[in-house]
Amino acid sequence: MEFLMLFWVFFKIGLFTIGGGHAMIPLIMEEVVAQGWISEEVLIDFIAISESTPGPFAVNIATYTGTVVGESLGGFGHGLLGALCATLGVVAPSVIIIILIVKLLSRFMKKPAVQEVFTGVRSSVTGLLLSVFLGLFLSVILSMSSVWESVGHFDYIGLIIFGVLMVVANVKIKGKTLHPIFIVLISAVMGVLMYGFIPGA
């Protein structure tokens, strides 16, 4: 039953997310944490891992979550089954919708009404991404679960790393910005050096 629930939860997440993997983070936080499968802190770690590993973000985070939930029910074999259910759940809506678009909607895509729908959707995706940024910033840098909570532990090292990487990511060298892979590697090295060697960090 838990495996069917995994599939259904990630199917809903995949179905109602428009704008790519990052736009689904608020839904994942709402659904996965609400189910009691993993804590918000573990989910934030999963987000970092999913960003750093190859493959689509949504598939990575679904697979990690499914593995953890499955293993909590009965070991490695259940972990594989959990990963499969969650991954199929998050991918299935996209496959179904793409097939429908190709078969039915492609001839309507250039109509003004359809274009206006996509304009509205882009705005909502921007709002979702901003909420993800604010939520992660509050949680990671300020140890706050919401804007109404008082600041917990202020992570000045995390803020320094964030600031440095914002600058590095936007600096152009010979007309090109640094590749995202190098940004991830720089952040990893900075994290190891600063958190590993600064007392009390």
Coordinates of N, CA and C in Angstrom, one line a residue:
M1 N 0.8 -1.2 0.0 CA 0.0 0.0 0.0 C 0.9 1.3 0.0
E2 N 2.0 1.2 0.8 CA 2.9 2.4 0.8 C 3.5 2.7 -0.5
F3 N 3.7 1.6 -1.3 CA 4.4 1.8 -2.6 C 3.4 2.4 -3.6
L4 N 2.1 2.0 -3.5 CA 1.1 2.7 -4.3 C 0.9 4.2 -3.9
M5 N 1.0 4.5 -2.6 CA 1.0 5.8 -2.2 C 2.2 6.6 -2.7
L6 N 3.4 6.0 -2.7 CA 4.5 6.7 -3.3 C 4.3 7.0 -4.8
F7 N 3.8 6.1 -5.5 CA 3.5 6.3 -6.9 C 2.5 7.4 -7.1
W8 N 1.4 7.4 -6.3 CA 0.3 8.4 -6.4 C 0.8 9.8 -6.0
V9 N 1.6 9.9 -4.9 CA 2.1 11.2 -4.5 C 3.0 11.8 -5.6
F10 N 3.9 11.0 -6.1 CA 4.8 11.6 -7.1 C 4.1 11.8 -8.5
F11 N 3.0 11.0 -8.7 CA 2.2 11.2 -9.9 C 1.6 12.6 -9.8
K12 N 1.0 12.9 -8.7 CA 0.4 14.2 -8.5 C 1.4 15.4 -8.6
I13 N 2.6 15.1 -8.0 CA 3.6 16.1 -8.1 C 4.0 16.4 -9.6
G14 N 4.2 15.3 -10.3 CA 4.6 15.4 -11.8 C 3.4 16.0 -12.6
L15 N 2.2 15.7 -12.2 CA 1.0 16.2 -13.0 C 0.8 17.7 -12.8
F16 N 1.0 18.2 -11.6 CA 0.7 19.6 -11.3 C 1.9 20.5 -11.3
T17 N 3.0 20.0 -11.7 CA 4.2 20.9 -11.8 C 4.5 21.3 -13.2
I18 N 4.5 22.6 -13.4 CA 4.8 23.2 -14.8 C 6.0 24.1 -14.6
G19 N 7.0 23.8 -15.5 CA 8.2 24.7 -15.4 C 9.5 24.0 -15.0
G20 N 9.5 22.7 -15.0 CA 10.7 22.0 -14.7 C 10.8 21.5 -13.3
G21 N 11.9 20.8 -13.0 CA 12.1 20.1 -11.7 C 12.1 21.1 -10.5
H22 N 12.7 22.2 -10.6 CA 12.8 23.1 -9.5 C 11.4 23.7 -9.1
A23 N 10.5 23.8 -10.0 CA 9.2 24.3 -9.7 C 8.4 23.3 -8.9
M24 N 8.8 22.1 -8.8 CA 8.1 21.1 -8.1 C 8.6 21.0 -6.6
I25 N 9.6 21.7 -6.2 CA 10.2 21.6 -4.9 C 9.1 22.0 -3.8
P26 N 8.3 23.1 -4.0 CA 7.2 23.3 -3.0 C 6.3 22.2 -2.8
L27 N 5.9 21.6 -4.0 CA 4.9 20.4 -3.9 C 5.6 19.2 -3.2
I28 N 6.9 19.0 -3.5 CA 7.6 17.9 -2.9 C 7.7 18.1 -1.4
M29 N 8.0 19.3 -1.0 CA 8.1 19.6 0.5 C 6.7 19.4 1.1
E30 N 5.7 19.9 0.5 CA 4.3 19.8 1.1 C 3.9 18.3 1.2
E31 N 4.1 17.5 0.1 CA 3.6 16.2 0.1 C 4.4 15.2 0.9
V32 N 5.7 15.2 0.6 CA 6.6 14.2 1.2 C 6.8 14.4 2.7
V33 N 7.0 15.6 3.1 CA 7.2 15.9 4.5 C 5.9 15.6 5.3
A34 N 4.7 16.0 4.6 CA 3.4 15.8 5.2 C 3.1 14.3 5.4
Q35 N 3.6 13.5 4.5 CA 3.4 12.0 4.7 C 4.3 11.5 5.8
G36 N 5.2 12.2 6.3 CA 6.1 11.7 7.3 C 7.2 10.8 6.8
W37 N 7.4 10.8 5.5 CA 8.4 9.9 4.9 C 9.8 10.4 5.3
I38 N 10.1 11.7 5.1 CA 11.4 12.2 5.5 C 11.2 13.6 6.1
S39 N 12.2 14.0 6.8 CA 12.2 15.4 7.5 C 12.5 16.4 6.4
E40 N 12.2 17.7 6.8 CA 12.5 18.8 5.9 C 14.0 18.9 5.7
E41 N 14.8 18.7 6.8 CA 16.3 18.8 6.7 C 16.8 17.8 5.7
V42 N 16.3 16.5 5.8 CA 16.8 15.5 4.9 C 16.4 15.8 3.5
L43 N 15.2 16.4 3.3 CA 14.8 16.8 1.9 C 15.7 17.8 1.4
I44 N 16.1 18.8 2.2 CA 17.0 19.8 1.7 C 18.4 19.2 1.3
D45 N 18.8 18.2 2.0 CA 20.0 17.5 1.6 C 19.8 16.7 0.3
F46 N 18.6 16.1 0.1 CA 18.3 15.5 -1.1 C 18.3 16.4 -2.3
I47 N 17.8 17.7 -2.1 CA 17.8 18.7 -3.1 C 19.2 19.0 -3.6
A48 N 20.1 19.1 -2.6 CA 21.5 19.4 -2.9 C 22.1 18.3 -3.7
I49 N 21.8 17.0 -3.3 CA 22.4 15.9 -4.0 C 21.8 15.8 -5.4
S50 N 20.5 16.0 -5.5 CA 19.9 15.9 -6.8 C 20.4 16.9 -7.8
E51 N 20.8 18.1 -7.3 CA 21.4 19.2 -8.1 C 22.8 18.7 -8.6
S52 N 23.5 18.0 -7.7 CA 24.9 17.7 -8.0 C 25.1 16.4 -8.8
T53 N 24.1 15.6 -8.9 CA 24.3 14.3 -9.6 C 23.7 14.4 -11.0
P54 N 24.2 13.5 -11.9 CA 23.7 13.6 -13.3 C 22.2 13.2 -13.4
G55 N 21.5 13.7 -14.4 CA 20.1 13.3 -14.7 C 19.2 14.4 -14.3
P56 N 17.9 14.3 -14.7 CA 16.9 15.3 -14.4 C 16.7 15.4 -12.9
F57 N 16.5 16.6 -12.4 CA 16.3 16.9 -11.0 C 15.2 16.2 -10.4
A58 N 14.0 16.2 -11.1 CA 12.8 15.6 -10.6 C 12.9 14.1 -10.5
V59 N 13.6 13.4 -11.4 CA 13.8 12.0 -11.4 C 14.7 11.7 -10.2
N60 N 15.8 12.4 -10.1 CA 16.8 12.2 -9.0 C 16.1 12.2 -7.6
I61 N 15.4 13.3 -7.4 CA 14.8 13.5 -6.0 C 13.7 12.4 -5.8
A62 N 12.9 12.1 -6.8 CA 11.9 11.0 -6.6 C 12.6 9.7 -6.3
T63 N 13.7 9.4 -7.0 CA 14.4 8.1 -6.8 C 15.0 8.0 -5.4
Y64 N 15.6 9.1 -5.0 CA 16.2 9.2 -3.6 C 15.1 9.0 -2.6
T65 N 14.0 9.7 -2.7 CA 12.9 9.6 -1.7 C 12.3 8.2 -1.7
G66 N 12.1 7.7 -2.9 CA 11.5 6.3 -3.0 C 12.4 5.3 -2.3
T67 N 13.7 5.4 -2.5 CA 14.7 4.5 -2.0 C 14.6 4.5 -0.4
V68 N 14.6 5.8 0.1 CA 14.6 5.9 1.6 C 13.3 5.3 2.2
V69 N 12.2 5.7 1.6 CA 10.9 5.1 2.1 C 10.9 3.6 2.0
G70 N 11.3 3.1 0.8 CA 11.3 1.6 0.6 C 12.2 0.9 1.6
E71 N 13.4 1.5 1.8 CA 14.3 0.8 2.8 C 13.8 0.8 4.2
S72 N 13.1 1.9 4.5 CA 12.5 1.9 5.9 C 11.4 0.9 6.1
L73 N 10.9 0.4 5.0 CA 9.8 -0.7 5.1 C 10.4 -2.1 5.1
G74 N 11.7 -2.3 4.6 CA 12.2 -3.6 4.6 C 13.5 -3.9 3.9
G75 N 14.4 -2.9 3.9 CA 15.7 -3.2 3.3 C 15.9 -2.8 1.9
F76 N 17.0 -3.4 1.3 CA 17.5 -3.0 0.0 C 16.5 -3.3 -1.1
G77 N 15.9 -4.4 -1.1 CA 14.9 -4.8 -2.2 C 13.7 -3.9 -2.1
H78 N 13.2 -3.6 -1.0 CA 12.1 -2.6 -0.9 C 12.5 -1.2 -1.3
G79 N 13.8 -0.9 -1.0 CA 14.3 0.4 -1.5 C 14.3 0.5 -3.0
L80 N 14.7 -0.5 -3.7 CA 14.6 -0.5 -5.1 C 13.2 -0.4 -5.6
L81 N 12.2 -1.1 -5.0 CA 10.8 -1.0 -5.4 C 10.3 0.4 -5.1
G82 N 10.7 1.0 -4.0 CA 10.2 2.3 -3.7 C 10.8 3.3 -4.7
A83 N 12.0 3.2 -5.1 CA 12.6 4.1 -6.1 C 11.9 4.0 -7.4
L84 N 11.6 2.7 -7.8 CA 10.9 2.5 -9.1 C 9.5 3.1 -9.1
C85 N 8.8 2.9 -8.0 CA 7.4 3.5 -7.9 C 7.4 5.0 -7.9
A86 N 8.3 5.6 -7.1 CA 8.4 7.1 -7.1 C 8.8 7.7 -8.5
T87 N 9.8 7.0 -9.1 CA 10.3 7.5 -10.4 C 9.3 7.4 -11.5
L88 N 8.6 6.2 -11.5 CA 7.5 6.0 -12.5 C 6.4 7.0 -12.3
G89 N 6.1 7.3 -11.0 CA 5.1 8.2 -10.7 C 5.3 9.6 -11.2
V90 N 6.6 10.1 -11.0 CA 6.9 11.5 -11.4 C 7.1 11.6 -12.9
V91 N 7.4 10.6 -13.6 CA 7.6 10.6 -15.0 C 6.3 10.4 -15.8
A92 N 5.4 9.6 -15.3 CA 4.2 9.2 -16.0 C 3.4 10.4 -16.5
P93 N 3.1 11.4 -15.7 CA 2.3 12.5 -16.2 C 2.9 13.2 -17.4
S94 N 4.3 13.4 -17.4 CA 5.0 14.1 -18.5 C 4.8 13.3 -19.8
V95 N 5.0 11.9 -19.7 CA 4.9 11.1 -20.9 C 3.5 11.2 -21.4
I96 N 2.5 11.1 -20.5 CA 1.1 11.1 -21.0 C 0.8 12.5 -21.7
I97 N 1.2 13.6 -21.0 CA 0.9 14.9 -21.5 C 1.6 15.1 -22.9
I98 N 2.8 14.7 -23.0 CA 3.6 14.9 -24.2 C 2.9 14.1 -25.4
I99 N 2.4 12.9 -25.1 CA 1.7 12.1 -26.1 C 0.5 12.9 -26.6
L100 N -0.3 13.4 -25.6 CA -1.5 14.1 -25.9 C -1.2 15.4 -26.7
I101 N -0.2 16.1 -26.3 CA 0.2 17.3 -27.1 C 0.5 17.0 -28.5
V102 N 1.3 16.0 -28.7 CA 1.7 15.6 -30.1 C 0.5 15.1 -30.9
K103 N -0.4 14.4 -30.3 CA -1.5 13.8 -31.0 C -2.6 14.9 -31.2
L104 N -2.9 15.7 -30.2 CA -4.1 16.5 -30.2 C -3.9 18.0 -30.3
L105 N -2.9 18.5 -29.6 CA -2.8 19.9 -29.4 C -1.8 20.7 -30.2
S106 N -0.9 20.0 -30.9 CA 0.1 20.7 -31.7 C -0.4 21.7 -32.7
R107 N -1.6 21.4 -33.3 CA -2.1 22.3 -34.3 C -2.7 23.6 -33.6
F108 N -2.9 23.6 -32.3 CA -3.5 24.7 -31.6 C -2.4 25.6 -30.9
M109 N -1.2 25.2 -31.0 CA -0.1 25.8 -30.1 C 0.1 27.3 -30.5
K110 N -0.1 27.7 -31.8 CA 0.1 29.1 -32.2 C -1.1 30.0 -32.1
K111 N -2.2 29.5 -31.6 CA -3.3 30.3 -31.4 C -3.1 31.3 -30.2
P112 N -3.6 32.5 -30.3 CA -3.4 33.6 -29.3 C -3.8 33.1 -27.9
A113 N -5.0 32.5 -27.8 CA -5.5 32.0 -26.5 C -4.5 31.1 -25.8
V114 N -4.0 30.1 -26.6 CA -3.0 29.2 -26.0 C -1.8 29.9 -25.6
Q115 N -1.3 30.8 -26.4 CA -0.1 31.6 -26.0 C -0.3 32.4 -24.7
E116 N -1.5 32.9 -24.5 CA -1.8 33.7 -23.3 C -1.8 32.7 -22.1
V117 N -2.3 31.5 -22.3 CA -2.2 30.5 -21.2 C -0.8 30.3 -20.8
F118 N 0.1 30.1 -21.8 CA 1.5 29.9 -21.4 C 2.2 31.1 -20.8
T119 N 1.7 32.3 -21.1 CA 2.2 33.5 -20.5 C 1.9 33.5 -19.0
G120 N 0.6 33.1 -18.7 CA 0.2 33.0 -17.3 C 1.0 31.9 -16.6
V121 N 1.2 30.8 -17.2 CA 1.9 29.7 -16.6 C 3.3 30.1 -16.3
R122 N 4.0 30.9 -17.2 CA 5.4 31.3 -16.9 C 5.4 32.2 -15.7
S123 N 4.4 33.0 -15.5 CA 4.4 33.9 -14.3 C 4.3 33.1 -13.0
S124 N 3.5 32.0 -13.0 CA 3.3 31.2 -11.9 C 4.6 30.4 -11.6
V125 N 5.2 30.0 -12.6 CA 6.5 29.3 -12.4 C 7.5 30.2 -11.8
T126 N 7.6 31.4 -12.2 CA 8.5 32.4 -11.6 C 8.2 32.5 -10.1
G127 N 7.0 32.6 -9.8 CA 6.6 32.7 -8.3 C 7.0 31.5 -7.5
L128 N 6.8 30.3 -8.1 CA 7.2 29.1 -7.4 C 8.7 29.0 -7.2
L129 N 9.4 29.4 -8.2 CA 10.9 29.4 -8.1 C 11.4 30.4 -7.0
L130 N 10.7 31.6 -7.0 CA 11.1 32.5 -5.9 C 10.8 32.0 -4.5
S131 N 9.6 31.3 -4.4 CA 9.3 30.7 -3.1 C 10.3 29.6 -2.7
V132 N 10.8 28.8 -3.7 CA 11.8 27.8 -3.4 C 13.1 28.5 -2.9
F133 N 13.5 29.6 -3.6 CA 14.7 30.3 -3.2 C 14.5 30.8 -1.7
L134 N 13.4 31.5 -1.5 CA 13.2 32.1 -0.1 C 13.2 31.0 0.9
G135 N 12.4 29.9 0.7 CA 12.3 28.8 1.6 C 13.7 28.2 1.9
L136 N 14.5 27.9 0.9 CA 15.8 27.3 1.1 C 16.7 28.3 1.8
F137 N 16.7 29.6 1.5 CA 17.5 30.6 2.1 C 17.2 30.7 3.6
L138 N 15.9 30.7 3.9 CA 15.5 30.8 5.4 C 15.9 29.6 6.1
S139 N 15.7 28.4 5.5 CA 16.0 27.2 6.2 C 17.5 26.9 6.4
V140 N 18.3 27.2 5.3 CA 19.7 26.8 5.3 C 20.6 27.9 6.0
I141 N 20.3 29.2 5.6 CA 21.2 30.3 6.1 C 20.7 30.8 7.5
L142 N 19.4 30.9 7.7 CA 18.9 31.5 8.9 C 18.3 30.4 9.9
S143 N 18.2 29.2 9.5 CA 17.6 28.1 10.3 C 16.2 28.5 10.8
M144 N 15.4 29.0 9.8 CA 14.0 29.4 10.1 C 13.1 28.5 9.2
S145 N 12.0 28.1 9.7 CA 11.1 27.3 8.9 C 10.0 28.1 8.2
S146 N 9.9 29.4 8.6 CA 9.0 30.4 7.9 C 9.5 31.8 8.2
V147 N 8.9 32.7 7.5 CA 9.3 34.1 7.6 C 8.8 34.7 9.0
W148 N 7.9 34.0 9.6 CA 7.3 34.5 10.9 C 8.1 34.0 12.1
E149 N 9.1 33.1 11.9 CA 9.8 32.5 13.0 C 11.1 33.4 13.2
S150 N 11.5 33.4 14.4 CA 12.8 34.2 14.7 C 14.0 33.4 14.2
V151 N 15.0 34.2 13.9 CA 16.3 33.6 13.4 C 16.9 32.6 14.3
G152 N 17.2 31.4 13.8 CA 17.8 30.4 14.7 C 19.3 30.6 14.7
H153 N 20.0 29.8 14.0 CA 21.5 29.9 13.9 C 21.8 30.5 12.6
F154 N 22.5 31.7 12.6 CA 22.8 32.4 11.4 C 24.1 31.8 10.8
D155 N 23.9 31.2 9.6 CA 25.1 30.5 9.0 C 25.8 31.5 8.1
Y156 N 26.8 32.2 8.7 CA 27.5 33.2 7.9 C 28.4 32.6 6.9
I157 N 28.9 31.4 7.1 CA 29.7 30.7 6.1 C 28.9 30.4 4.9
G158 N 27.7 29.8 5.1 CA 26.8 29.6 4.0 C 26.5 30.8 3.2
L159 N 26.3 31.9 3.9 CA 26.0 33.2 3.2 C 27.2 33.7 2.4
I160 N 28.4 33.5 2.9 CA 29.6 33.9 2.2 C 29.7 33.0 0.9
I161 N 29.5 31.7 1.0 CA 29.6 30.8 -0.1 C 28.6 31.2 -1.2
F162 N 27.4 31.5 -0.7 CA 26.3 31.9 -1.6 C 26.7 33.2 -2.3
G163 N 27.2 34.2 -1.6 CA 27.5 35.4 -2.2 C 28.7 35.3 -3.3
V164 N 29.7 34.5 -2.9 CA 30.8 34.3 -3.8 C 30.3 33.6 -5.1
L165 N 29.5 32.6 -4.9 CA 29.0 31.8 -6.1 C 28.1 32.7 -7.0
M166 N 27.3 33.6 -6.4 CA 26.5 34.5 -7.2 C 27.3 35.4 -8.0
V167 N 28.4 35.8 -7.5 CA 29.3 36.7 -8.3 C 30.0 35.9 -9.4
V168 N 30.6 34.7 -9.0 CA 31.3 33.9 -9.9 C 30.4 33.4 -11.0
A169 N 29.2 33.1 -10.7 CA 28.2 32.6 -11.8 C 27.9 33.6 -12.8
N170 N 28.0 34.9 -12.4 CA 27.6 36.0 -13.3 C 28.8 36.7 -14.0
V171 N 30.0 36.3 -13.6 CA 31.2 36.9 -14.2 C 31.4 36.3 -15.6
K172 N 31.6 37.2 -16.6 CA 31.8 36.6 -18.0 C 33.3 36.7 -18.3
I173 N 33.8 35.5 -18.8 CA 35.2 35.4 -19.2 C 35.1 35.1 -20.7
K174 N 35.7 36.1 -21.5 CA 35.7 36.0 -22.9 C 34.2 35.8 -23.5
G175 N 33.3 36.6 -22.8 CA 31.9 36.6 -23.3 C 31.1 35.4 -22.8
K176 N 31.7 34.5 -22.0 CA 30.9 33.4 -21.5 C 31.0 33.3 -20.0
T177 N 29.8 32.8 -19.4 CA 29.8 32.6 -17.9 C 30.4 31.2 -17.7
L178 N 30.7 31.0 -16.4 CA 31.3 29.7 -16.0 C 30.2 28.6 -16.1
H179 N 30.6 27.4 -16.6 CA 29.7 26.3 -16.7 C 29.2 25.9 -15.3
P180 N 27.9 25.5 -15.2 CA 27.3 25.1 -13.9 C 28.0 24.0 -13.2
I181 N 28.7 23.1 -13.9 CA 29.4 22.0 -13.3 C 30.6 22.6 -12.5
F182 N 31.2 23.6 -13.0 CA 32.3 24.2 -12.2 C 31.8 25.0 -11.0
I183 N 30.6 25.6 -11.1 CA 30.0 26.2 -10.0 C 29.7 25.2 -8.8
V184 N 29.2 24.1 -9.2 CA 28.9 23.0 -8.2 C 30.3 22.6 -7.6
L185 N 31.3 22.3 -8.4 CA 32.6 21.9 -7.9 C 33.2 22.9 -7.0
I186 N 33.1 24.2 -7.3 CA 33.7 25.3 -6.5 C 32.9 25.3 -5.2
S187 N 31.6 25.2 -5.2 CA 30.8 25.2 -4.0 C 31.2 24.0 -3.1
A188 N 31.4 22.9 -3.7 CA 31.8 21.7 -2.9 C 33.1 21.9 -2.2
V189 N 34.1 22.4 -3.0 CA 35.4 22.7 -2.4 C 35.4 23.7 -1.3
M190 N 34.6 24.8 -1.5 CA 34.5 25.8 -0.5 C 33.8 25.3 0.7
G191 N 32.8 24.4 0.6 CA 32.1 23.9 1.7 C 33.0 23.0 2.5
V192 N 33.8 22.1 1.9 CA 34.8 21.3 2.6 C 35.8 22.1 3.4
L193 N 36.3 23.1 2.7 CA 37.4 23.9 3.3 C 36.9 24.8 4.4
M194 N 35.7 25.5 4.2 CA 35.3 26.4 5.2 C 34.6 25.7 6.4
Y195 N 33.7 24.7 6.1 CA 33.1 24.0 7.2 C 34.0 23.0 7.9
G196 N 35.0 22.5 7.1 CA 35.8 21.5 7.7 C 37.0 22.1 8.6
F197 N 37.3 23.3 8.3 CA 38.5 23.8 9.0 C 38.3 25.1 9.9
I198 N 37.0 25.6 9.8 CA 36.7 26.8 10.7 C 36.0 26.3 11.9
P199 N 36.6 26.4 13.1 CA 36.0 25.9 14.3 C 34.6 26.5 14.6
G200 N 33.7 25.6 15.0 CA 32.4 26.0 15.3 C 31.5 26.3 14.1
A201 N 32.0 26.0 12.9 CA 31.1 26.3 11.7 C 30.1 25.3 11.5

